[in-house]
Coordinates of C-alpha atoms and ligand atoms in Angstrom, one line a residue:
Chain A
M60 CA 285.7 108.3 255.1
T61 CA 286.2 107.1 258.6
T62 CA 287.6 104.1 259.9
T63 CA 287.9 102.2 263.2
A64 CA 290.5 99.8 262.0
A65 CA 294.0 99.9 263.8
P66 CA 296.8 102.4 262.3
L67 CA 299.2 101.4 260.1
D68 CA 302.6 100.0 261.3
V69 CA 304.3 102.2 259.4
T70 CA 307.7 101.3 260.6
A71 CA 307.2 97.6 259.5
L72 CA 305.7 98.9 256.0
R73 CA 308.8 100.9 255.1
A74 CA 311.0 97.7 255.5
D75 CA 309.4 96.3 252.3
F76 CA 310.6 99.2 250.3
P77 CA 314.1 99.2 250.0
I78 CA 314.4 102.6 247.9
L79 CA 313.1 104.2 251.0
S80 CA 316.3 103.6 253.2
R81 CA 318.9 105.2 250.5
T82 CA 320.3 108.3 251.1
V83 CA 320.5 111.1 248.5
R84 CA 322.4 114.4 247.8
D85 CA 325.5 113.8 250.0
G86 CA 324.0 111.9 252.6
K87 CA 320.5 112.7 253.6
R88 CA 317.9 110.6 254.6
L89 CA 315.5 110.3 251.6
V90 CA 311.8 112.2 252.5
Y91 CA 309.8 110.5 249.5
L92 CA 306.8 112.8 248.8
D93 CA 306.3 112.6 245.3
S94 CA 303.9 109.4 245.1
G95 CA 301.2 111.2 243.3
A96 CA 303.8 111.2 240.3
T97 CA 305.0 107.6 241.0
S98 CA 304.9 105.2 243.9
Q99 CA 308.0 103.1 245.2
R100 CA 307.6 99.4 244.9
P101 CA 307.7 96.6 247.8
T102 CA 310.1 93.7 247.4
Q103 CA 306.8 91.6 247.4
V104 CA 306.2 93.0 243.9
L105 CA 310.0 93.0 242.7
D106 CA 309.9 89.6 243.3
A107 CA 306.8 88.6 241.8
E108 CA 308.1 90.3 238.8
K109 CA 311.4 88.5 238.9
A110 CA 309.6 85.2 239.8
F111 CA 307.9 85.3 236.7
L112 CA 310.3 86.1 234.6
Q113 CA 312.9 83.5 235.9
Q114 CA 309.8 80.6 236.1
H115 CA 307.1 81.3 233.5
N116 CA 308.0 84.0 230.9
A117 CA 306.8 83.0 227.5
A118 CA 304.3 85.1 225.0
V119 CA 300.7 85.1 226.6
H120 CA 297.9 83.8 224.2
R121 CA 300.1 82.6 222.2
G122 CA 301.7 79.0 221.9
A123 CA 300.7 75.8 223.4
H124 CA 303.6 74.8 225.5
Q125 CA 303.9 74.7 229.3
L126 CA 305.5 78.0 229.7
A127 CA 303.1 80.0 227.3
E128 CA 300.2 78.2 229.3
E129 CA 302.0 79.1 232.7
A130 CA 302.4 82.7 231.5
T131 CA 298.9 83.3 230.3
D132 CA 297.5 82.1 233.8
A133 CA 299.7 84.4 235.8
Y134 CA 298.6 87.3 233.3
E135 CA 295.0 86.4 233.6
G136 CA 295.4 85.7 237.2
A137 CA 296.3 89.0 238.0
R138 CA 293.5 90.3 236.0
Q139 CA 291.2 88.7 237.8
R140 CA 293.1 90.1 241.2
I141 CA 292.7 93.4 240.0
A142 CA 289.0 93.2 238.8
D143 CA 288.3 92.0 242.4
F144 CA 290.3 95.0 243.6
V145 CA 288.3 97.7 242.1
G146 CA 285.0 96.1 242.0
A147 CA 284.8 94.9 238.3
D148 CA 284.2 91.6 236.6
F149 CA 287.2 89.8 234.8
G150 CA 286.3 90.9 231.3
E151 CA 285.7 94.3 232.0
L152 CA 289.4 95.1 232.5
V153 CA 291.5 96.0 229.6
F154 CA 295.4 96.4 230.0
T155 CA 297.3 99.4 228.7
K156 CA 300.5 101.0 229.0
N157 CA 299.1 103.6 231.3
A158 CA 296.4 105.4 232.2
T159 CA 296.7 108.0 229.3
E160 CA 296.5 105.3 227.2
G161 CA 293.2 104.2 228.5
F162 CA 291.6 107.6 228.0
N163 CA 293.0 107.9 224.6
L164 CA 291.5 104.2 223.8
V165 CA 288.0 105.7 224.5
A166 CA 288.2 108.7 222.7
Y167 CA 289.6 107.1 219.4
A168 CA 287.3 103.9 219.5
M169 CA 284.3 106.5 220.0
G170 CA 286.3 108.7 217.0
N171 CA 286.0 105.1 215.0
A172 CA 282.3 104.3 216.0
A173 CA 281.0 106.6 212.9
T174 CA 282.3 104.0 210.6
S175 CA 282.1 100.9 212.7
G176 CA 278.4 99.7 212.2
P177 CA 275.2 99.8 213.8
E178 CA 276.5 98.1 217.2
A179 CA 279.0 101.2 218.0
E180 CA 276.3 103.7 217.1
R181 CA 275.9 104.9 220.7
F182 CA 279.4 106.1 220.7
V183 CA 279.1 108.2 217.5
V184 CA 279.9 111.8 218.5
G185 CA 279.6 114.8 215.9
P186 CA 278.6 118.6 215.5
G187 CA 275.9 119.4 218.0
D188 CA 276.9 116.8 220.7
E189 CA 279.0 117.9 223.5
I190 CA 282.1 116.2 225.5
V191 CA 282.2 117.7 229.2
V192 CA 285.2 117.7 231.0
T193 CA 286.6 119.9 234.2
E194 CA 288.9 122.6 235.1
M195 CA 290.6 120.1 237.1
E196 CA 291.8 117.4 235.0
H197 CA 295.2 116.2 234.6
H198 CA 296.0 116.7 231.0
A199 CA 295.9 112.9 230.1
N200 CA 291.7 113.1 230.7
L201 CA 291.4 116.6 228.9
V202 CA 293.6 116.8 225.9
P203 CA 292.4 112.9 224.1
W204 CA 289.0 114.9 224.6
Q205 CA 289.9 118.2 223.1
Q206 CA 291.2 116.2 220.1
L207 CA 288.0 114.0 220.0
A208 CA 286.0 117.5 219.6
A209 CA 288.4 118.5 217.0
R210 CA 288.1 115.5 214.9
T211 CA 284.4 115.3 215.1
G212 CA 283.0 118.7 215.3
A213 CA 281.4 118.2 218.7
T214 CA 281.7 121.1 221.2
L215 CA 284.0 120.9 224.5
K216 CA 282.7 122.2 227.7
W217 CA 283.5 122.2 231.1
F218 CA 282.5 122.1 234.8
E219 CA 284.9 125.5 236.3
L220 CA 286.1 125.4 239.6
T221 CA 285.6 127.4 243.0
S222 CA 288.2 129.7 244.7
D223 CA 289.2 126.8 246.4
G224 CA 289.7 124.4 244.0
R225 CA 286.3 122.4 244.3
L226 CA 284.4 121.7 241.1
D227 CA 281.6 124.0 240.8
L228 CA 278.5 122.1 240.9
S229 CA 276.2 125.0 241.3
D230 CA 274.2 124.4 237.9
V231 CA 275.2 120.8 236.7
D232 CA 272.0 120.9 234.4
S233 CA 273.5 123.6 232.5
V234 CA 276.7 122.0 231.9
I235 CA 275.6 117.9 231.2
T236 CA 272.6 119.1 228.8
P237 CA 270.8 116.3 226.7
R238 CA 273.7 117.2 224.1
A239 CA 276.2 115.5 226.1
K240 CA 277.6 112.4 224.8
V241 CA 280.5 111.9 227.5
V242 CA 281.8 113.2 230.8
A243 CA 285.0 112.8 231.9
F244 CA 286.0 113.7 234.9
T245 CA 288.4 112.8 237.9
H246 CA 287.9 111.0 240.9
Q247 CA 290.4 112.8 242.9
S248 CA 292.7 115.6 241.9
N249 CA 296.3 114.8 241.2
V250 CA 297.2 118.5 242.4
T251 CA 294.7 119.2 245.3
G252 CA 293.4 115.6 246.4
V253 CA 290.2 117.0 246.3
I254 CA 287.6 114.2 245.9
N255 CA 284.6 114.6 243.7
P256 CA 280.8 113.8 244.2
V257 CA 281.0 110.6 241.4
D258 CA 277.3 110.1 242.5
V259 CA 276.2 113.6 241.1
L260 CA 278.2 113.5 238.2
V261 CA 276.9 110.4 236.8
A262 CA 273.2 110.8 238.0
A263 CA 273.2 113.8 235.7
A264 CA 274.8 112.2 233.1
R265 CA 272.6 108.9 233.2
K266 CA 269.6 111.6 233.0
V267 CA 270.8 112.9 229.8
G268 CA 272.1 109.2 228.6
A269 CA 275.9 110.4 228.3
L270 CA 278.9 108.1 229.0
T271 CA 280.8 108.7 231.9
V272 CA 284.8 108.1 232.1
L273 CA 286.2 108.4 235.5
D274 CA 289.7 109.1 235.9
A275 CA 290.9 107.1 238.9
C276 CA 294.4 107.3 238.7
Q277 CA 294.6 109.0 242.3
S278 CA 291.7 107.3 243.9
V279 CA 292.4 103.7 243.1
P280 CA 295.9 103.8 244.8
H281 CA 294.8 105.5 247.8
G282 CA 291.1 104.5 249.2
P283 CA 288.8 101.5 248.7
V284 CA 287.3 101.9 245.0
D285 CA 284.4 99.6 243.7
F286 CA 283.6 100.7 240.0
H287 CA 280.4 98.9 239.9
R288 CA 279.2 100.7 243.2
L289 CA 279.8 104.2 241.6
G290 CA 278.1 103.0 238.3
V291 CA 281.0 104.6 235.9
D292 CA 280.8 103.6 232.5
F293 CA 284.6 103.8 231.7
A294 CA 287.7 104.3 234.6
S295 CA 291.5 104.2 233.7
F296 CA 294.4 104.2 236.1
S297 CA 298.0 103.4 236.2
G298 CA 300.1 100.5 237.9
H299 CA 303.2 102.6 239.0
K300 CA 301.1 105.0 241.3
M301 CA 300.0 102.1 243.2
L302 CA 303.0 99.9 244.1
G303 CA 302.8 98.4 241.0
P304 CA 305.4 98.5 237.5
S305 CA 305.4 101.1 235.0
G306 CA 304.5 100.1 231.6
I307 CA 301.1 99.1 232.8
G308 CA 297.8 100.4 233.3
V309 CA 293.9 99.1 233.1
L310 CA 290.9 100.4 231.6
Y311 CA 287.6 99.6 232.9
G312 CA 284.7 99.6 231.1
R313 CA 281.2 98.2 231.7
R314 CA 280.7 94.8 229.9
E315 CA 277.9 95.8 227.4
L316 CA 279.7 99.0 226.5
L317 CA 283.3 97.2 226.1
E318 CA 281.3 94.5 223.9
A319 CA 280.0 97.2 221.6
L320 CA 283.0 99.5 221.7
P321 CA 285.2 99.4 218.4
P322 CA 288.6 98.9 218.7
F323 CA 291.3 101.6 218.5
I324 CA 294.8 99.9 218.1
T325 CA 294.4 96.6 215.9
G326 CA 296.8 94.1 214.7
G327 CA 297.5 90.5 216.2
S328 CA 295.9 89.1 219.2
M329 CA 293.1 91.1 219.1
I330 CA 291.4 89.4 215.8
E331 CA 288.6 86.6 215.5
L332 CA 289.1 86.1 211.8
V333 CA 291.5 87.9 209.5
K334 CA 291.0 87.5 205.4
M335 CA 292.7 89.7 202.9
E336 CA 289.7 91.3 202.5
G337 CA 289.0 92.6 205.9
S338 CA 288.8 91.0 209.5
T339 CA 286.5 90.6 212.5
F340 CA 287.6 91.1 216.0
A341 CA 287.7 89.2 219.2
P342 CA 285.3 90.0 222.3
P343 CA 286.8 92.3 225.1
P344 CA 289.1 92.4 226.9
Q345 CA 291.5 91.1 224.0
R346 CA 289.5 93.6 221.0
F347 CA 291.7 96.2 223.2
E348 CA 294.9 94.3 223.7
A349 CA 296.5 94.2 220.3
G350 CA 299.9 93.1 219.7
S351 CA 302.3 91.2 222.3
P352 CA 301.4 92.6 225.8
M353 CA 303.3 93.2 228.8
T354 CA 303.3 90.4 231.1
S355 CA 305.7 90.7 233.9
Q356 CA 304.1 94.0 234.6
A357 CA 300.7 92.8 235.1
V358 CA 302.2 90.1 237.1
G359 CA 303.6 93.0 239.4
L360 CA 300.6 94.9 239.2
G361 CA 298.6 91.8 240.5
A362 CA 301.1 91.4 243.5
A363 CA 300.6 95.2 244.3
V364 CA 296.8 94.9 244.5
D365 CA 297.5 91.9 246.8
Y366 CA 299.9 93.9 248.8
L367 CA 297.5 97.0 249.1
S368 CA 294.6 94.1 250.1
I369 CA 296.7 93.2 252.8
V370 CA 297.7 96.3 254.4
G371 CA 293.7 97.2 253.9
M372 CA 292.8 100.3 251.8
E373 CA 290.5 101.8 254.6
R374 CA 293.6 101.9 256.7
I375 CA 295.7 103.6 254.1
H376 CA 293.4 106.0 253.1
A377 CA 292.6 107.2 257.3
H378 CA 296.7 107.3 257.2
E379 CA 297.0 109.4 254.6
H380 CA 294.2 111.8 255.7
A381 CA 296.2 112.3 259.1
L382 CA 299.2 113.0 257.2
T383 CA 297.0 115.4 255.0
V384 CA 295.8 117.2 258.2
A385 CA 299.5 117.5 259.8
A386 CA 300.7 118.9 256.7
L387 CA 297.9 121.6 256.0
E388 CA 298.3 122.5 259.9
G389 CA 302.2 122.8 259.5
L390 CA 302.1 124.6 256.4
S391 CA 299.4 127.2 257.2
A392 CA 301.6 128.2 260.4
V393 CA 304.2 129.2 258.0
K394 CA 303.9 132.8 257.4
G395 CA 304.4 133.6 253.5
V396 CA 302.9 130.3 252.6
R397 CA 299.8 130.2 250.3
L398 CA 298.0 127.3 250.2
I399 CA 296.6 126.3 247.1
G400 CA 293.1 124.4 246.7
P401 CA 290.8 123.9 250.0
A402 CA 292.4 124.7 253.3
D403 CA 290.8 121.7 255.1
A404 CA 290.9 117.8 254.7
V405 CA 287.3 117.4 254.0
D406 CA 287.0 115.1 250.8
R407 CA 290.0 115.3 250.1
G408 CA 293.1 112.7 249.5
G409 CA 296.5 113.0 250.4
A410 CA 297.9 115.7 248.1
V411 CA 299.2 119.3 249.1
P412 CA 299.9 122.3 246.9
F413 CA 301.1 125.2 248.0
E414 CA 303.1 128.5 246.9
I415 CA 305.8 130.3 249.2
E416 CA 305.8 134.1 248.9
G417 CA 309.1 135.4 247.2
V418 CA 310.3 131.7 246.3
H419 CA 309.4 130.3 243.1
P420 CA 308.4 126.7 243.1
H421 CA 311.3 125.4 241.5
D422 CA 313.7 127.2 243.9
A423 CA 311.8 125.7 246.8
G424 CA 311.8 122.1 245.2
Q425 CA 315.7 122.9 244.7
V426 CA 316.2 123.7 248.8
L427 CA 313.8 120.8 249.4
D428 CA 316.0 118.3 247.3
S429 CA 319.3 119.5 249.0
L430 CA 317.5 118.2 252.2
G431 CA 316.7 115.1 250.9
I432 CA 312.8 116.0 250.7
A433 CA 311.4 114.7 247.0
V434 CA 308.3 116.6 245.6
R435 CA 306.8 118.0 242.6
V436 CA 307.3 121.4 241.5
G437 CA 305.4 122.8 238.4
H438 CA 302.0 122.5 237.0
H439 CA 301.8 119.1 237.5
C440 CA 300.0 118.3 234.0
A441 CA 297.0 120.3 235.4
W442 CA 297.9 123.5 233.9
P443 CA 294.0 124.7 233.7
L444 CA 293.7 124.1 237.4
H445 CA 296.6 126.1 238.0
R446 CA 295.3 129.0 236.1
C447 CA 292.4 128.6 238.0
L448 CA 293.7 129.1 241.1
N449 CA 295.9 132.0 240.1
A450 CA 299.3 130.0 240.5
Q451 CA 301.4 129.7 237.2
S452 CA 303.1 126.9 239.5
S453 CA 303.3 125.2 242.7
V454 CA 304.9 122.8 244.9
R455 CA 303.1 119.7 245.8
A456 CA 303.7 117.1 248.4
T457 CA 301.9 113.7 248.1
F458 CA 301.8 111.2 250.5
Y459 CA 301.1 107.4 250.8
L460 CA 301.2 104.6 253.0
Y461 CA 304.8 104.7 253.8
N462 CA 305.1 107.8 254.8
T463 CA 305.3 109.4 258.4
L464 CA 304.5 112.5 260.4
D465 CA 308.2 112.7 261.0
E466 CA 308.4 113.4 257.2
V467 CA 305.6 116.0 256.9
D468 CA 307.4 117.7 259.8
A469 CA 310.5 117.8 257.8
L470 CA 308.8 119.2 254.5
V471 CA 307.6 122.0 257.0
D472 CA 311.1 122.5 258.5
G473 CA 312.3 122.6 254.4
V474 CA 310.0 125.3 253.5
R475 CA 311.5 127.4 256.4
E476 CA 314.9 126.7 255.4
A477 CA 313.6 127.6 251.7
Q478 CA 312.6 130.7 252.8
K479 CA 315.6 131.6 255.0
F480 CA 317.9 130.8 252.4
F481 CA 315.9 133.1 249.6
G482 CA 315.7 135.6 252.5
V483 CA 312.1 136.0 252.6
A484 CA 311.4 134.8 256.2
Chain B
M144 CA 327.2 122.8 250.6
Q145 CA 325.6 122.1 247.2
L146 CA 323.1 124.5 247.4
Q147 CA 325.0 127.7 247.7
Q148 CA 327.2 126.4 244.3
M149 CA 324.3 126.1 242.4
Y150 CA 323.0 129.6 243.9
Q151 CA 326.3 131.6 243.4
E152 CA 325.8 135.3 244.7
I153 CA 326.1 136.3 241.5
I154 CA 322.7 134.8 240.7
L155 CA 320.7 135.6 243.8
D156 CA 321.8 139.3 242.9
H157 CA 320.5 139.0 239.5
Y158 CA 317.5 137.7 240.7
K159 CA 316.7 140.3 243.2
N160 CA 317.8 143.0 241.2
P161 CA 317.5 142.1 237.4
H162 CA 318.9 144.2 234.5
G163 CA 317.1 145.4 231.8
R164 CA 313.8 143.8 232.7
G165 CA 310.5 145.2 231.5
L166 CA 309.5 145.1 227.8
R167 CA 310.5 148.4 225.7
D168 CA 309.8 150.2 222.4
P169 CA 310.8 150.1 219.8
F170 CA 311.9 146.5 219.0
D171 CA 312.3 144.6 215.7
A172 CA 310.9 141.3 216.8
E173 CA 309.9 139.5 219.9
S174 CA 309.9 136.1 220.9
F175 CA 307.7 133.9 223.4
Q176 CA 309.0 130.6 225.2
V177 CA 307.7 128.5 227.9
N178 CA 309.0 125.7 229.6
P179 CA 306.3 123.1 229.3
T180 CA 307.6 121.1 232.5
C181 CA 307.0 124.1 234.8
G182 CA 305.2 126.9 232.9
D183 CA 307.9 129.3 233.5
E184 CA 307.7 131.8 230.5
V185 CA 309.5 135.0 229.0
T186 CA 308.7 137.4 226.4
L187 CA 311.8 138.9 225.3
R188 CA 312.3 141.7 222.8
V189 CA 315.4 142.5 220.2
K190 CA 316.1 146.1 218.6
L191 CA 319.2 145.9 216.2
D192 CA 321.1 148.8 215.3
G193 CA 322.5 147.5 211.9
D194 CA 324.4 144.7 213.3
V195 CA 324.7 145.6 216.7
V196 CA 322.1 144.8 219.2
S197 CA 321.3 147.7 220.6
D198 CA 318.4 146.7 223.2
V199 CA 317.2 143.7 224.8
S200 CA 314.2 143.7 226.8
Y201 CA 312.0 141.0 228.2
D202 CA 309.2 140.3 230.9
G203 CA 308.3 136.9 232.4
Q204 CA 307.3 134.6 235.2
G205 CA 310.0 132.4 236.2
C206 CA 312.5 130.7 239.0
S207 CA 315.5 132.6 239.9
I208 CA 317.6 131.0 237.4
S209 CA 315.5 131.6 234.4
Q210 CA 315.2 135.1 235.5
A211 CA 318.8 135.6 236.6
S212 CA 320.1 134.1 233.3
T213 CA 318.1 136.3 231.3
S214 CA 319.4 139.3 233.4
V215 CA 323.0 138.2 232.6
L216 CA 322.0 137.8 229.3
T217 CA 321.3 141.5 228.6
D218 CA 324.5 142.4 230.2
L219 CA 326.5 140.2 227.9
V220 CA 325.1 140.8 224.6
V221 CA 323.7 144.5 224.6
G222 CA 325.9 146.8 222.6
K223 CA 327.6 143.8 220.8
P224 CA 327.5 142.9 217.3
V225 CA 325.2 139.9 216.4
G226 CA 328.1 137.7 215.5
E227 CA 329.6 138.3 219.0
A228 CA 326.3 137.9 220.9
F229 CA 325.7 134.7 219.2
Q230 CA 329.4 133.4 220.4
K231 CA 328.3 134.1 224.0
L232 CA 325.0 132.4 223.3
D233 CA 327.1 129.3 221.9
A234 CA 329.4 129.3 225.0
F235 CA 326.8 129.6 227.3
V236 CA 324.7 126.8 225.7
E237 CA 327.9 124.5 225.8
L238 CA 328.3 125.2 229.6
M239 CA 324.7 124.6 230.4
Q240 CA 324.9 121.1 228.7
G241 CA 328.1 120.7 229.8
R242 CA 326.8 118.6 233.1
G243 CA 329.5 120.6 234.8
Q244 CA 332.5 119.1 233.1
V245 CA 333.0 122.2 230.7
E246 CA 335.2 124.9 232.0
P247 CA 333.8 128.7 231.2
D248 CA 335.5 131.7 229.8
E249 CA 335.0 134.6 232.4
D250 CA 336.2 136.4 229.2
V251 CA 333.4 135.4 227.3
L252 CA 330.8 134.9 229.7
E253 CA 331.6 137.1 232.6
D254 CA 328.7 137.0 235.5
G255 CA 327.5 134.0 233.3
I256 CA 330.0 131.5 234.7
A257 CA 328.2 132.1 237.9
F258 CA 325.8 128.9 236.1
A259 CA 328.2 126.4 236.0
G260 CA 327.1 124.7 239.2
V261 CA 323.6 124.7 237.6
A262 CA 324.8 122.6 234.7
K263 CA 325.1 119.7 237.1
Y264 CA 321.2 119.7 237.6
P265 CA 319.7 118.6 234.3
A266 CA 316.1 119.3 235.3
R267 CA 317.3 123.2 235.8
V268 CA 319.1 123.5 232.8
K269 CA 316.2 124.5 230.8
C270 CA 315.6 127.2 233.1
A271 CA 318.8 129.1 232.7
L272 CA 318.5 128.7 228.5
L273 CA 314.9 130.1 228.5
G274 CA 315.7 133.7 227.9
W275 CA 318.7 133.0 225.7
M276 CA 316.5 130.7 223.6
A277 CA 313.9 133.7 223.3
F278 CA 317.0 135.8 222.4
K279 CA 317.9 133.6 219.5
D280 CA 314.6 133.2 218.1
A281 CA 313.8 136.6 218.4
V282 CA 316.9 137.6 216.4
A283 CA 316.4 135.1 214.0
R284 CA 313.0 136.6 213.7
S285 CA 314.2 140.2 213.2
Q286 CA 316.9 139.1 210.7
G287 CA 314.0 137.3 208.8
A288 CA 312.0 140.0 208.5
A289 CA 314.8 142.4 207.2
Ligands
PLP619 C1 294.8 112.0 238.0 C2 296.0 112.0 237.0 N1 295.4 111.2 235.6 C3 296.2 110.9 235.0 C4 297.4 110.9 234.7 C5 298.3 110.2 233.9 O1 298.7 108.6 234.2 P1 299.9 108.2 233.3 O2 301.0 109.4 233.3 O3 300.6 107.1 234.1 O4 299.6 108.0 232.2 C6 297.9 111.1 236.5 C7 299.4 110.7 236.7 O5 300.3 111.1 235.9 C8 297.3 111.5 237.1 O6 297.8 111.8 238.5

């Protein structure tokens, strides 16, 4: 992606994020390079949550008093703004507690399809059917599909990775065959930042009538995403990775699919008619939002997409690209550092995983932490990916709109410091 | 500096020159433990001679803390009766879970007292205990089998 838009004024942006000016570990300036795990929130988001709670708080979709009306408007207004932000219609977004719940919702609803009447027939999976995933997946978009396969007798298949960590798409038709019922894959890897060609996979899935489920956790926060244009059937992402609150995620489903999909969690708020003998269910999205939903979190996420829209997703993407290029360059110049995944920044978001010869990632992370630099160490919930790339675990730096080139330099210096400390430089 | 408090010389020495490393025969029981947050793993074997721990051998992949603490473990328990080894285990667990508030007894833990600084970092406590949990499990297995 290229852009001609003006670069970000990061200094001004950073002033919106109070946490970025705190110090850690005895007065070290905080260098936060872990936004891939969770992002920080600007005052605009915090203020929106607080204003909602101080002025409009009530249970949504229940009660006829003024506060209930205002709370419902705030909640549904947020849904509309988030839908606009990701290229979806109002009724196509379901609020969940996080992206993980979104994947489980689809997988369990499909598991319920066999006993849910003719409308749900298209979702039924069973012996002889195939569920396709990739070796690149976060556990959140892998384990629910393993479980669905185990419950239904379907077979799990997956795309393997090339040695530099991209999807091996050399023989798509042998992986996505006419037996495929679902193809679940990530838009952008949370470990390597690799951006997958959604069009190729969607086309292959459509050809055989399989549903597509996109993990949009790392794409929606970091660049322009339009679900209608991508043509995926379902997509899931989390608020806390996009300047919004934790405790809220979003599941996108194409309207006609959500209308036919049976529920996963049942109870209050998701019904149409309840009798002792049985119940009927509300249309989507309510059918998938059983119980009292999160409210201030939805409002906060609405404020987060407002904030991101004002800054501009193209500009954010370009900014992170520049940081990624600098980090790859800086780290590859350090002797003893092995970059994991692609060595370049082509079709890649702002995530840079690496190993330091002779320094275990946990120990490297500890040295960086002592310098105030927050990175993620471990397998980042993508154990199979690490196995494919011959890494037991890794150090991962991830970037967001508020990170600077200075911080990339601090990371590279910190890596040298770690080598010195462990006597391998 | 904080880092040196955590990574005491003793820990770095054990990390670079681990004691008792490598899997050996004969053994009575083996335990495989993994730290699911980082993927670190250890396979540890125990050989008992009557009531005495006659050998502990291990292999694994892990950070300096997990590797060094397993090395220290072998120094502390090999040649000791199971009861005494478990007293040391209890003392080490208490130290590691003490958030830096527990004063370790050098007579009991010897080089193990070097891990007192690690106890201040909750994220690393599991690393320090990985090999010890494998030891506990392996002994339980060998006694269960006996
Ligand atoms: C690519 C990807 N998928 C799924 C998830 C799961 O998100 P959550 O833990 O918010 O449900 C994450 C983050 O943890 C992620 O980075």
